[in-house]
Coordinates of C-alpha atoms in Angstrom, one line a residue:
M413 CA -78.8 65.0 -43.3
N414 CA -77.4 61.5 -42.3
V415 CA -75.6 62.0 -38.2
R416 CA -74.7 58.2 -38.7
R417 CA -73.0 58.9 -42.2
L418 CA -72.0 61.8 -41.1
L419 CA -69.4 60.3 -37.7
R420 CA -68.3 57.0 -39.9
H421 CA -66.7 60.0 -42.8
L422 CA -66.0 61.9 -39.3
V423 CA -63.9 58.9 -38.2
A424 CA -62.5 56.8 -40.8
T425 CA -58.5 57.7 -41.9
Q426 CA -56.4 57.3 -44.7
W427 CA -54.0 55.0 -42.2
A428 CA -57.1 52.9 -41.7
T429 CA -57.6 52.6 -45.5
R430 CA -54.1 52.4 -46.2
R431 CA -54.0 49.0 -44.1
L432 CA -56.9 47.4 -45.3
F433 CA -54.6 48.2 -49.2
P434 CA -51.7 48.0 -48.3
A435 CA -48.8 47.8 -50.8
A436 CA -48.9 44.5 -51.8
T437 CA -52.4 44.2 -52.3
L438 CA -52.3 47.2 -54.5
D439 CA -49.5 45.5 -56.5
A440 CA -51.7 42.4 -57.2
I441 CA -54.8 44.9 -58.3
E442 CA -52.0 46.7 -60.6
A443 CA -51.0 43.5 -61.8
S444 CA -54.5 42.3 -62.7
I445 CA -55.5 45.4 -64.7
T446 CA -52.9 44.9 -66.4
R447 CA -53.4 40.9 -67.3
A448 CA -57.2 42.3 -68.0
E449 CA -56.4 45.0 -70.3
K450 CA -54.4 42.5 -72.8
T451 CA -57.6 41.5 -73.4
H452 CA -59.9 43.9 -74.4
G453 CA -59.5 47.1 -75.6
G454 CA -61.1 49.0 -72.9
E455 CA -58.9 50.8 -70.1
I456 CA -59.4 50.7 -65.9
R457 CA -59.0 52.7 -63.7
F458 CA -59.2 51.6 -59.7
A459 CA -60.0 54.4 -57.0
I460 CA -59.6 54.2 -53.2
E461 CA -61.0 56.9 -51.0
S462 CA -61.5 56.2 -46.8
Y463 CA -64.2 59.6 -47.2
L464 CA -66.0 62.1 -48.5
P465 CA -65.4 65.7 -48.4
L466 CA -67.5 67.0 -45.0
P467 CA -69.0 69.5 -47.4
E468 CA -70.3 67.0 -49.1
V469 CA -71.0 64.5 -46.7
W470 CA -73.3 67.6 -44.7
N471 CA -75.1 67.8 -48.4
D472 CA -75.9 63.8 -48.7
V473 CA -74.0 63.9 -51.6
A474 CA -74.9 60.2 -53.1
P475 CA -71.5 57.9 -53.7
R476 CA -72.4 57.6 -57.2
V477 CA -72.8 61.3 -57.4
H478 CA -69.1 61.8 -56.1
A479 CA -67.9 59.1 -57.8
Q480 CA -68.7 60.0 -61.5
A481 CA -66.6 63.4 -59.7
V482 CA -63.7 61.6 -59.1
F483 CA -64.1 59.6 -63.1
A484 CA -63.5 63.4 -63.9
H485 CA -60.6 63.9 -61.6
L486 CA -59.0 61.3 -62.7
G487 CA -59.2 62.4 -67.2
V488 CA -61.1 58.2 -66.8
W489 CA -63.7 60.3 -70.2
D490 CA -60.4 61.2 -71.4
T491 CA -59.8 58.1 -73.7
E492 CA -58.4 58.2 -77.5
H493 CA -62.0 55.3 -77.5
N494 CA -64.1 57.0 -74.8
N495 CA -63.5 53.5 -73.0
G496 CA -62.5 54.1 -69.5
V497 CA -63.9 52.5 -67.1
L498 CA -63.6 53.6 -63.2
I499 CA -64.0 51.4 -59.8
Y500 CA -64.6 53.6 -56.9
L501 CA -65.1 52.0 -53.4
Q502 CA -65.4 54.6 -51.2
Q503 CA -64.3 53.1 -47.8
A504 CA -66.8 55.5 -45.0
D505 CA -69.9 54.2 -46.8
R506 CA -68.5 51.0 -47.7
N507 CA -70.0 51.9 -50.9
V508 CA -68.5 50.3 -54.7
E509 CA -69.3 52.5 -57.9
I510 CA -68.4 51.4 -61.2
I511 CA -68.2 54.6 -63.6
A512 CA -68.0 54.1 -67.6
D513 CA -67.4 55.9 -70.4
R514 CA -69.2 56.8 -73.2
G515 CA -68.8 54.2 -75.6
I516 CA -68.4 51.4 -72.6
A517 CA -71.9 52.1 -71.0
A518 CA -74.2 51.9 -74.4
R519 CA -72.9 48.5 -74.4
V520 CA -72.7 47.3 -70.9
S521 CA -75.9 47.2 -69.3
A522 CA -76.2 49.0 -64.8
A523 CA -77.4 45.6 -63.9
E524 CA -74.3 43.9 -65.3
W525 CA -72.7 46.7 -63.8
E526 CA -73.8 46.1 -60.2
A527 CA -73.2 42.1 -60.5
V528 CA -70.2 43.9 -60.1
C529 CA -70.2 45.6 -57.7
R530 CA -72.1 43.3 -55.6
L531 CA -69.6 40.9 -55.9
M532 CA -66.6 43.2 -54.2
E533 CA -69.2 44.5 -51.3
E534 CA -69.3 41.0 -50.6
H535 CA -66.1 39.8 -50.5
F536 CA -65.4 43.4 -48.8
R537 CA -67.7 42.6 -46.1
A538 CA -65.8 39.0 -45.2
G539 CA -62.2 41.3 -45.7
R540 CA -61.6 39.9 -48.5
F541 CA -60.9 43.7 -49.7
R542 CA -57.0 41.8 -52.4
E543 CA -59.6 38.8 -53.6
G544 CA -62.4 40.7 -53.7
S545 CA -60.6 43.7 -55.9
V546 CA -59.6 41.6 -58.1
A547 CA -62.9 40.0 -58.7
G548 CA -64.2 43.0 -59.4
V549 CA -60.8 44.0 -61.9
E550 CA -61.4 40.6 -63.8
A551 CA -65.5 40.3 -64.1
V552 CA -65.1 44.2 -65.5
G553 CA -62.0 43.1 -67.1
S554 CA -64.7 39.7 -68.6
L555 CA -67.3 42.0 -69.5
L556 CA -65.2 45.0 -71.9
A557 CA -63.4 41.5 -73.5
R558 CA -67.7 40.5 -74.3
H559 CA -67.6 44.0 -75.9
F560 CA -64.9 45.1 -76.6
P561 CA -62.4 43.1 -77.5
A562 CA -58.6 43.4 -77.6
Q563 CA -57.2 45.0 -81.2
S564 CA -53.9 42.7 -82.7
A565 CA -51.6 46.2 -81.9
R566 CA -53.3 47.8 -78.6
A567 CA -53.0 51.6 -78.5
V568 CA -50.5 52.9 -75.4
N569 CA -52.1 52.7 -72.2
E570 CA -53.9 55.8 -71.8
L571 CA -54.7 55.5 -67.8
P572 CA -52.6 54.4 -65.2
D573 CA -52.5 50.7 -63.9
R574 CA -51.4 51.3 -60.2
P575 CA -54.7 52.0 -58.0
A576 CA -55.4 56.4 -57.0
L577 CA -55.6 56.4 -52.8
L578 CA -57.5 59.8 -52.7

């Protein structure tokens, strides 16, 4: 168990996360997802979590492992064409993870997803949460547009565009 990590999760609050991601920022992220999804055949879901449950911190569960659980919990895996992507931000660990469904993961490399995560984290370190979030959505949208161009008649939007605050 990492004591510093445990302390970060103990003091993290949803109030602090909402201060960093006010309604206007959530609106900007939502609008960015809506715009991006018009350019490709994928589905983007954005989730922000303030802290992990203490048993997971105690057992040193990696942020990526927890992001995979969030991917399942939010039903990102349950799209018709296996084309869902989760952008997961974990505030206490200051970590961004991108989890892609199997239809997309086979075409986009881990290095490309990692580059998007680092771009977002760079913005976040500078306190630019709105800009970093929108830049991340746009970068994911560009990757999806390259590998999954938009169909002429887009199917129903399968996942909510509004970011989830967990």
